[in-house]
PDB file of C-alpha atoms in Angstrom:
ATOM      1  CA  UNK A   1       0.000   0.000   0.000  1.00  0.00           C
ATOM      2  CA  UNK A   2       1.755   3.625  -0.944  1.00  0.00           C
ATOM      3  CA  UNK A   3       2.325   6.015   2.035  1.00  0.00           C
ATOM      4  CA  UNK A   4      -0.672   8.583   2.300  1.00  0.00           C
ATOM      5  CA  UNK A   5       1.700  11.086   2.888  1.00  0.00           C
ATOM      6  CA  UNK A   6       3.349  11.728  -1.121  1.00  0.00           C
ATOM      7  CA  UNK A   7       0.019  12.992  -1.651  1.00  0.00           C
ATOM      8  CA  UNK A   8       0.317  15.877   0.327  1.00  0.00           C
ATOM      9  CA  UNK A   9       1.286  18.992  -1.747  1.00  0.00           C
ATOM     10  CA  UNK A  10       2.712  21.528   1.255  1.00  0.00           C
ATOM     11  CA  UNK A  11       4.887  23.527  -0.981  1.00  0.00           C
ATOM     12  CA  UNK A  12       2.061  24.377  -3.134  1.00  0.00           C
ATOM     13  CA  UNK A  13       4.033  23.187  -6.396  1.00  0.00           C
ATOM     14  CA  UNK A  14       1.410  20.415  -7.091  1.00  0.00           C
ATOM     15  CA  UNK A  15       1.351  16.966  -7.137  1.00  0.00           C
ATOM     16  CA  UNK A  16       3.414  14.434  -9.418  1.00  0.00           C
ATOM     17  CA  UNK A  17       1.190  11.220  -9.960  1.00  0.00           C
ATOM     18  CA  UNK A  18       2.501   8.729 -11.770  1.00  0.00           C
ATOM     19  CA  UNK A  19      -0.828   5.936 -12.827  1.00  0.00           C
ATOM     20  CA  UNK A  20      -0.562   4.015  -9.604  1.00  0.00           C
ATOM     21  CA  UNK A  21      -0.532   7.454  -7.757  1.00  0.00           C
ATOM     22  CA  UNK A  22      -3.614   8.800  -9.350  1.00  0.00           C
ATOM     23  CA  UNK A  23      -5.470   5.614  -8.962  1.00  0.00           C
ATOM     24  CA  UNK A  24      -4.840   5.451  -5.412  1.00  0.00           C
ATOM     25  CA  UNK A  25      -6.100   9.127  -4.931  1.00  0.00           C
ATOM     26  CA  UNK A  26      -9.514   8.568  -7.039  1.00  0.00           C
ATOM     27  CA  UNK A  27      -9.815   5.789  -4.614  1.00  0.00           C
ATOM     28  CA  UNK A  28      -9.274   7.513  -1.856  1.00  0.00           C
ATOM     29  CA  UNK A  29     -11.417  10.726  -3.187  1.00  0.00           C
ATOM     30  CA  UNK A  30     -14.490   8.339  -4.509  1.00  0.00           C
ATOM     31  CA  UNK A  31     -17.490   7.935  -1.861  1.00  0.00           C
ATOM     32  CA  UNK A  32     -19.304   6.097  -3.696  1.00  0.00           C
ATOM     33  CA  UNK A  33     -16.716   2.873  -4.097  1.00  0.00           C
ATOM     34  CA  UNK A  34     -17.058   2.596  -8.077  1.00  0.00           C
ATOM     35  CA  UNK A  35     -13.384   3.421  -7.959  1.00  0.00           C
ATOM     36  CA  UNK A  36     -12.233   0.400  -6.042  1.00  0.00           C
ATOM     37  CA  UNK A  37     -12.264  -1.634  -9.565  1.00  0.00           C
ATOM     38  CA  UNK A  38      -9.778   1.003 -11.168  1.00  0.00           C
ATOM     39  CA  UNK A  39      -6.546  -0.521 -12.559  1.00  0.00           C
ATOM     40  CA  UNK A  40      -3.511   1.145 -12.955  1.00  0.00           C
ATOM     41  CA  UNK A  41      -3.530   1.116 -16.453  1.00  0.00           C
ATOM     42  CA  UNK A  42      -7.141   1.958 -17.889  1.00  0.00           C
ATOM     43  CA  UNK A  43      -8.652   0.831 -20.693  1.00  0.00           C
ATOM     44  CA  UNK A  44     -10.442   2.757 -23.529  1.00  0.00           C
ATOM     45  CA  UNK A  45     -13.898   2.066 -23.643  1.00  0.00           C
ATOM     46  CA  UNK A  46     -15.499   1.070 -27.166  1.00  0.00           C
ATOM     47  CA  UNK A  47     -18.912   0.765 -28.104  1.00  0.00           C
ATOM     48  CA  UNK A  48     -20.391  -1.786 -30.550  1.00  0.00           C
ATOM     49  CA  UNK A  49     -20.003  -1.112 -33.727  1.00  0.00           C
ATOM     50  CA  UNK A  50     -22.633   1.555 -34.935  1.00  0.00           C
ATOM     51  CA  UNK A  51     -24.497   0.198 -38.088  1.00  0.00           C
ATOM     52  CA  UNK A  52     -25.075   3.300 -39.842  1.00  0.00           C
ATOM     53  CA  UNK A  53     -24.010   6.057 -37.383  1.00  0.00           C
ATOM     54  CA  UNK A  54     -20.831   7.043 -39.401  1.00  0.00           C
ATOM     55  CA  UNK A  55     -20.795   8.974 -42.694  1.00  0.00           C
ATOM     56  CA  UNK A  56     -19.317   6.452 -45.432  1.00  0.00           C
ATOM     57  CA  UNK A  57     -15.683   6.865 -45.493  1.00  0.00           C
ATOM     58  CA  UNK A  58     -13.806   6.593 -48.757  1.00  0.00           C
ATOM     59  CA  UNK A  59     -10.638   4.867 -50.096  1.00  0.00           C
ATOM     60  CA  UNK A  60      -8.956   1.931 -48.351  1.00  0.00           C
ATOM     61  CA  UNK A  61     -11.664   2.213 -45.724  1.00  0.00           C
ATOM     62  CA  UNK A  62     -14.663   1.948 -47.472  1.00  0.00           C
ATOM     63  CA  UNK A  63     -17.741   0.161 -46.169  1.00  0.00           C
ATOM     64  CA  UNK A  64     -15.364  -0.479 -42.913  1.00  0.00           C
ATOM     65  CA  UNK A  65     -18.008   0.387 -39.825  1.00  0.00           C
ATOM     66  CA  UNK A  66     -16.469   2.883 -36.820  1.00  0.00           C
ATOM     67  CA  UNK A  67     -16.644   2.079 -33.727  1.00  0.00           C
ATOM     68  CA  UNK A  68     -18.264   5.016 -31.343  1.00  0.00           C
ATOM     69  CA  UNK A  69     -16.714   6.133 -28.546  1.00  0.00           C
ATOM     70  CA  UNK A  70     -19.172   5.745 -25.485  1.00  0.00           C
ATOM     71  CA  UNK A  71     -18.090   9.242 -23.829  1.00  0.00           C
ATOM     72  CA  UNK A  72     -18.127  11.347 -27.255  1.00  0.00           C
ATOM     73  CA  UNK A  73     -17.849  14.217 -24.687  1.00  0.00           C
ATOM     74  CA  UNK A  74     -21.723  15.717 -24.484  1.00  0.00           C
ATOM     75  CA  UNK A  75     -24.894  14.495 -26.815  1.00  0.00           C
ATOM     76  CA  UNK A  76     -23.782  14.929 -30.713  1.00  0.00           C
ATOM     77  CA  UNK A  77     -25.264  17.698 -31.965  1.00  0.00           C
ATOM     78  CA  UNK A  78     -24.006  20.430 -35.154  1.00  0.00           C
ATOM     79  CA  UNK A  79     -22.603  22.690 -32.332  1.00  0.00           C
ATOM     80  CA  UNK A  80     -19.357  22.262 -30.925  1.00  0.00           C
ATOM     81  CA  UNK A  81     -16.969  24.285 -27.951  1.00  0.00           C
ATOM     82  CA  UNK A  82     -13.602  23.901 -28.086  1.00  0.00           C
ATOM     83  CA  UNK A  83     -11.316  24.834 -25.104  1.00  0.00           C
ATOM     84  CA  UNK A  84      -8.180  25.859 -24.290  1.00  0.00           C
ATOM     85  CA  UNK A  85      -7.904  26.726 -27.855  1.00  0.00           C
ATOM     86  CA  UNK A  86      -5.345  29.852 -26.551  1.00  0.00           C
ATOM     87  CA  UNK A  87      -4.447  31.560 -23.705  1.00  0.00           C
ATOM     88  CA  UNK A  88      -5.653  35.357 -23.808  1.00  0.00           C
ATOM     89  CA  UNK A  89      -2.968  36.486 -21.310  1.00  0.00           C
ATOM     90  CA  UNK A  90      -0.124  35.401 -23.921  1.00  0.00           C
ATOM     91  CA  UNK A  91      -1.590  36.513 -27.038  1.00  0.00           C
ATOM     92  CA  UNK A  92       0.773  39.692 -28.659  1.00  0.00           C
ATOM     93  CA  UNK A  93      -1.208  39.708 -32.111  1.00  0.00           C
ATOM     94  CA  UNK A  94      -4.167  43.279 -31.195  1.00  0.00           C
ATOM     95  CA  UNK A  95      -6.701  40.510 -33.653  1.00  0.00           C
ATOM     96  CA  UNK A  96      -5.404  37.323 -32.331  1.00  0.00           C
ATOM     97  CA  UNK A  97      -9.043  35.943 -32.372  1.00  0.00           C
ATOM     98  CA  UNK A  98      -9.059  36.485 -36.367  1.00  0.00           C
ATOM     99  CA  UNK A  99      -6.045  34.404 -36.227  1.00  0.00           C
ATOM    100  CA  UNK A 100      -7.512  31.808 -34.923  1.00  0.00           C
ATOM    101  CA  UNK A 101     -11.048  31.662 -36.321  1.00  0.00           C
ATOM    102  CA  UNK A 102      -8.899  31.771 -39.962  1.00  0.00           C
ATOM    103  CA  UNK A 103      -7.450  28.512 -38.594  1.00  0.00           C
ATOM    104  CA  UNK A 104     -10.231  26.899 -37.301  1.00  0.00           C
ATOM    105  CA  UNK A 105     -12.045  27.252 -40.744  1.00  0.00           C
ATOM    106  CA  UNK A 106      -9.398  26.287 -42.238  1.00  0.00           C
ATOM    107  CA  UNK A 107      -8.741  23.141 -40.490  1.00  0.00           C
ATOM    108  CA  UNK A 108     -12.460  22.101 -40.050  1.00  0.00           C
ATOM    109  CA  UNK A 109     -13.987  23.223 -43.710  1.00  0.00           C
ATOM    110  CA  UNK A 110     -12.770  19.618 -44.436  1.00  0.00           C
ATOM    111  CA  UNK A 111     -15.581  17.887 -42.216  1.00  0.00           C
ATOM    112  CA  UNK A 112     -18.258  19.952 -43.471  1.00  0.00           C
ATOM    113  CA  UNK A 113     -19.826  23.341 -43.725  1.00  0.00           C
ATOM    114  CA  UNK A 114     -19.029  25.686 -40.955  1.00  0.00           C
ATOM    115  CA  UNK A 115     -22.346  28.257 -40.512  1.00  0.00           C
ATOM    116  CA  UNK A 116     -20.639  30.330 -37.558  1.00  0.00           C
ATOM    117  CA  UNK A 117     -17.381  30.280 -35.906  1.00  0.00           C
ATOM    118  CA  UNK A 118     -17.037  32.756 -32.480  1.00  0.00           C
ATOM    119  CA  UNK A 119     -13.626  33.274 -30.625  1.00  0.00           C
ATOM    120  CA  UNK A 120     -14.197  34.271 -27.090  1.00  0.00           C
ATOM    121  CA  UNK A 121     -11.129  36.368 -26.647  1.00  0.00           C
ATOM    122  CA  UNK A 122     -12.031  37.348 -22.715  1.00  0.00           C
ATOM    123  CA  UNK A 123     -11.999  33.095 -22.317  1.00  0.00           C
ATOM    124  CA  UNK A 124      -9.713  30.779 -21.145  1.00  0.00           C
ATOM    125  CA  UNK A 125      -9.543  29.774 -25.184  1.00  0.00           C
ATOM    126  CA  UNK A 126     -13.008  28.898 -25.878  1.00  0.00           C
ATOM    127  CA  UNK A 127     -13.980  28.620 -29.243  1.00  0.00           C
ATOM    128  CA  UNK A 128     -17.646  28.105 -30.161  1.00  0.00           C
ATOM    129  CA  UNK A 129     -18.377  26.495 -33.351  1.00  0.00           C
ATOM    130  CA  UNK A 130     -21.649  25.482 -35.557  1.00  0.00           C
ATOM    131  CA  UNK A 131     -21.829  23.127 -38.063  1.00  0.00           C
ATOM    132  CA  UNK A 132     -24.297  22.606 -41.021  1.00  0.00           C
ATOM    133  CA  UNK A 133     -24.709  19.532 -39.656  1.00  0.00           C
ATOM    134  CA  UNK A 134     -24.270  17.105 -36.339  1.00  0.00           C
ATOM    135  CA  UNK A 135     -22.440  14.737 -38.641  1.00  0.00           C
ATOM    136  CA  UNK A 136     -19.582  17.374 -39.862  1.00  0.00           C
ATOM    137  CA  UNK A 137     -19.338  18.018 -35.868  1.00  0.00           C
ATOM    138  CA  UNK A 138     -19.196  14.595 -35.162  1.00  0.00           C
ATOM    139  CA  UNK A 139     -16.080  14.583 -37.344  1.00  0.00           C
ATOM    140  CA  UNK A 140     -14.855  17.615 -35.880  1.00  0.00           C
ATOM    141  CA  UNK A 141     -15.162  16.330 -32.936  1.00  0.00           C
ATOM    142  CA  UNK A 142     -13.165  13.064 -32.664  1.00  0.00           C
ATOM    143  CA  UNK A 143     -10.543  15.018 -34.874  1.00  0.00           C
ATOM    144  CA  UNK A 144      -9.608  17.868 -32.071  1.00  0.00           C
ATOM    145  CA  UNK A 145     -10.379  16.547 -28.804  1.00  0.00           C
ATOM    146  CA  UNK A 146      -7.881  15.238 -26.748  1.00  0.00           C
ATOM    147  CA  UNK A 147      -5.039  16.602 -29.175  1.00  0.00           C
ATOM    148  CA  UNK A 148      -2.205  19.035 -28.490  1.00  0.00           C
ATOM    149  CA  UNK A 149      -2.167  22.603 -30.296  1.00  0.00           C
ATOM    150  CA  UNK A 150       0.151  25.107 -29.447  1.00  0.00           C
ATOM    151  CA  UNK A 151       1.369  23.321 -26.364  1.00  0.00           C
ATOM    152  CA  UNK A 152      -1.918  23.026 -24.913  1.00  0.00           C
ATOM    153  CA  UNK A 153      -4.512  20.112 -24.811  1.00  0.00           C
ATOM    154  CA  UNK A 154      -7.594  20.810 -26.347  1.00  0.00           C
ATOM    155  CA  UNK A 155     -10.992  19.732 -25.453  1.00  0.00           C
ATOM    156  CA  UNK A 156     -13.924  19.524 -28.021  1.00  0.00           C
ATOM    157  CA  UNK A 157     -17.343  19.249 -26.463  1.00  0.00           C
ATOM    158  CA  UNK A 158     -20.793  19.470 -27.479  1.00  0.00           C
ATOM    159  CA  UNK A 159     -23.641  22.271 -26.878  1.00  0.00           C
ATOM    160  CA  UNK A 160     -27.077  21.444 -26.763  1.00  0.00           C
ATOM    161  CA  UNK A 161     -28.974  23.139 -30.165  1.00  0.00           C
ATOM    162  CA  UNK A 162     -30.936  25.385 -27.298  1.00  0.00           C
ATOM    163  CA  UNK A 163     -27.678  26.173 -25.184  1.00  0.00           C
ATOM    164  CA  UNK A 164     -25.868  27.566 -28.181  1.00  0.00           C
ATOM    165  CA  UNK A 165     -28.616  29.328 -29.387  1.00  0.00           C
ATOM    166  CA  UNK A 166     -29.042  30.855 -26.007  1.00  0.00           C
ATOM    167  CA  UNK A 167     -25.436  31.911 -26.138  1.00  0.00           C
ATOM    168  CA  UNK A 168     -26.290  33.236 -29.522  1.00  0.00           C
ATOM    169  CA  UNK A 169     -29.244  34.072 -30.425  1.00  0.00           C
ATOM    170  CA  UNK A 170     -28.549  35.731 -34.200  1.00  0.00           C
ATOM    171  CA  UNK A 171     -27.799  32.024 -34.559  1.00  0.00           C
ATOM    172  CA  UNK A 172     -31.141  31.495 -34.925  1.00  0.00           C
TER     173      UNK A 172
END
C-alpha cells in the first residue's frame, strides 16, 4: 500500500502522480466505491459497432463500420466548444481571435460546412463552433479533442442546439 503522505502537496508546487498514484487518490477521493475496480492502467472504452451512425468513409476504408466512442464528450449535436484553444494572457497579435477563427475554418472546412465560428477572446480559449450539420461536428469532434495545439490540450465538447442558441441568439 503507498504512504498517504506523497500525496500531500505543502509547498504548493502540485502533485506528481505517476498511474498508480492517481489511482490510489480517485480511490481515496471516490465515496461512492465505483473506484475500487480502477486498474492502474485503464482501458479505452469502445462501443459496438454503430451500423449506420458514421458517414461512409472513402478509399482503403470503405464500407469499414467505426466504432463510437461511449463518452463522445456531451450528446452529438451540429454545435461544438472547443477549449483551451489559446491563452488570452499570452496573445501579442491586437486581432489574435481572427487568427484563430482563420485557422479553425481552415482546419475544419474539411468535415463539413461551418455556418458560424465565435472566438471568445475574454476566455480561457473557448472557441464556439456550428456546423451545417451534427455529422460534420461529429467529425470535428473526434478530430480535435484530446489533441495538443500550441502546447496546450484541447478539449472539443458538445452544446445542446438550445444552449448555443441561447449563447447566440442571431444564430437562430
Amino acid at each position: 500500500m503507498q504512504d498517504t503522505s506523497d500525496l500531500d502537496d505543502d509547498d504548493g508546487q502540485g502533485l506528481s502522480l505517476n498511474a498508480q498514484s492517481r489511482v490510489s487518490l480517485m480511490q481515496k477521493l471516490d465515496c461512492s466505491g465505483t473506484a475500487s475496480s480502477l486498474t492502474a492502467v485503464p482501458t479505452p472504452l469502445v462501443a459496438p459497432l454503430v451500423q449506420g451512425g458514421f458517414p461512409a468513409v472513402g478509399g482503403i476504408f470503405a464500407g469499414v463500420n467505426i466504432p463510437a466512442v461511449v463518452d463522445p464528450v456531451g450528446v452529438p449535436s451540429e454545435c461544438l466548444l472547443l477549449k483551451n484553444m489559446f491563452d488570452p494572457s499570452t496573445e501579442t497579435e491586437p486581432e489574435f481571435d481572427e487568427d484563430i477563427k482563420e485557422d479553425v475554418k481552415d482546419k475544419f472546412s474539411q468535415f463539413g460546412e461551418l455556418n458560424r465560428i465565435f472566438v471568445d477572446e475574454n476566455s480561457i480559449g473557448f472557441v464556439y463552433l456550428r456546423f451545417e450539420n451534427a455529422q460534420a461536428a461529429m467529425g470535428a469532434q473526434r478530430a480535435l479533442h484530446g489533441r495538443w495545439f500550441a502546447g496546450k490540450m484541447i478539449t472539443a465538447t458538445y452544446m445542446t442546439k438550445e444552449s448555443y442558441e441561447a449563447k447566440f441568439p442571431e444564430s437562430k
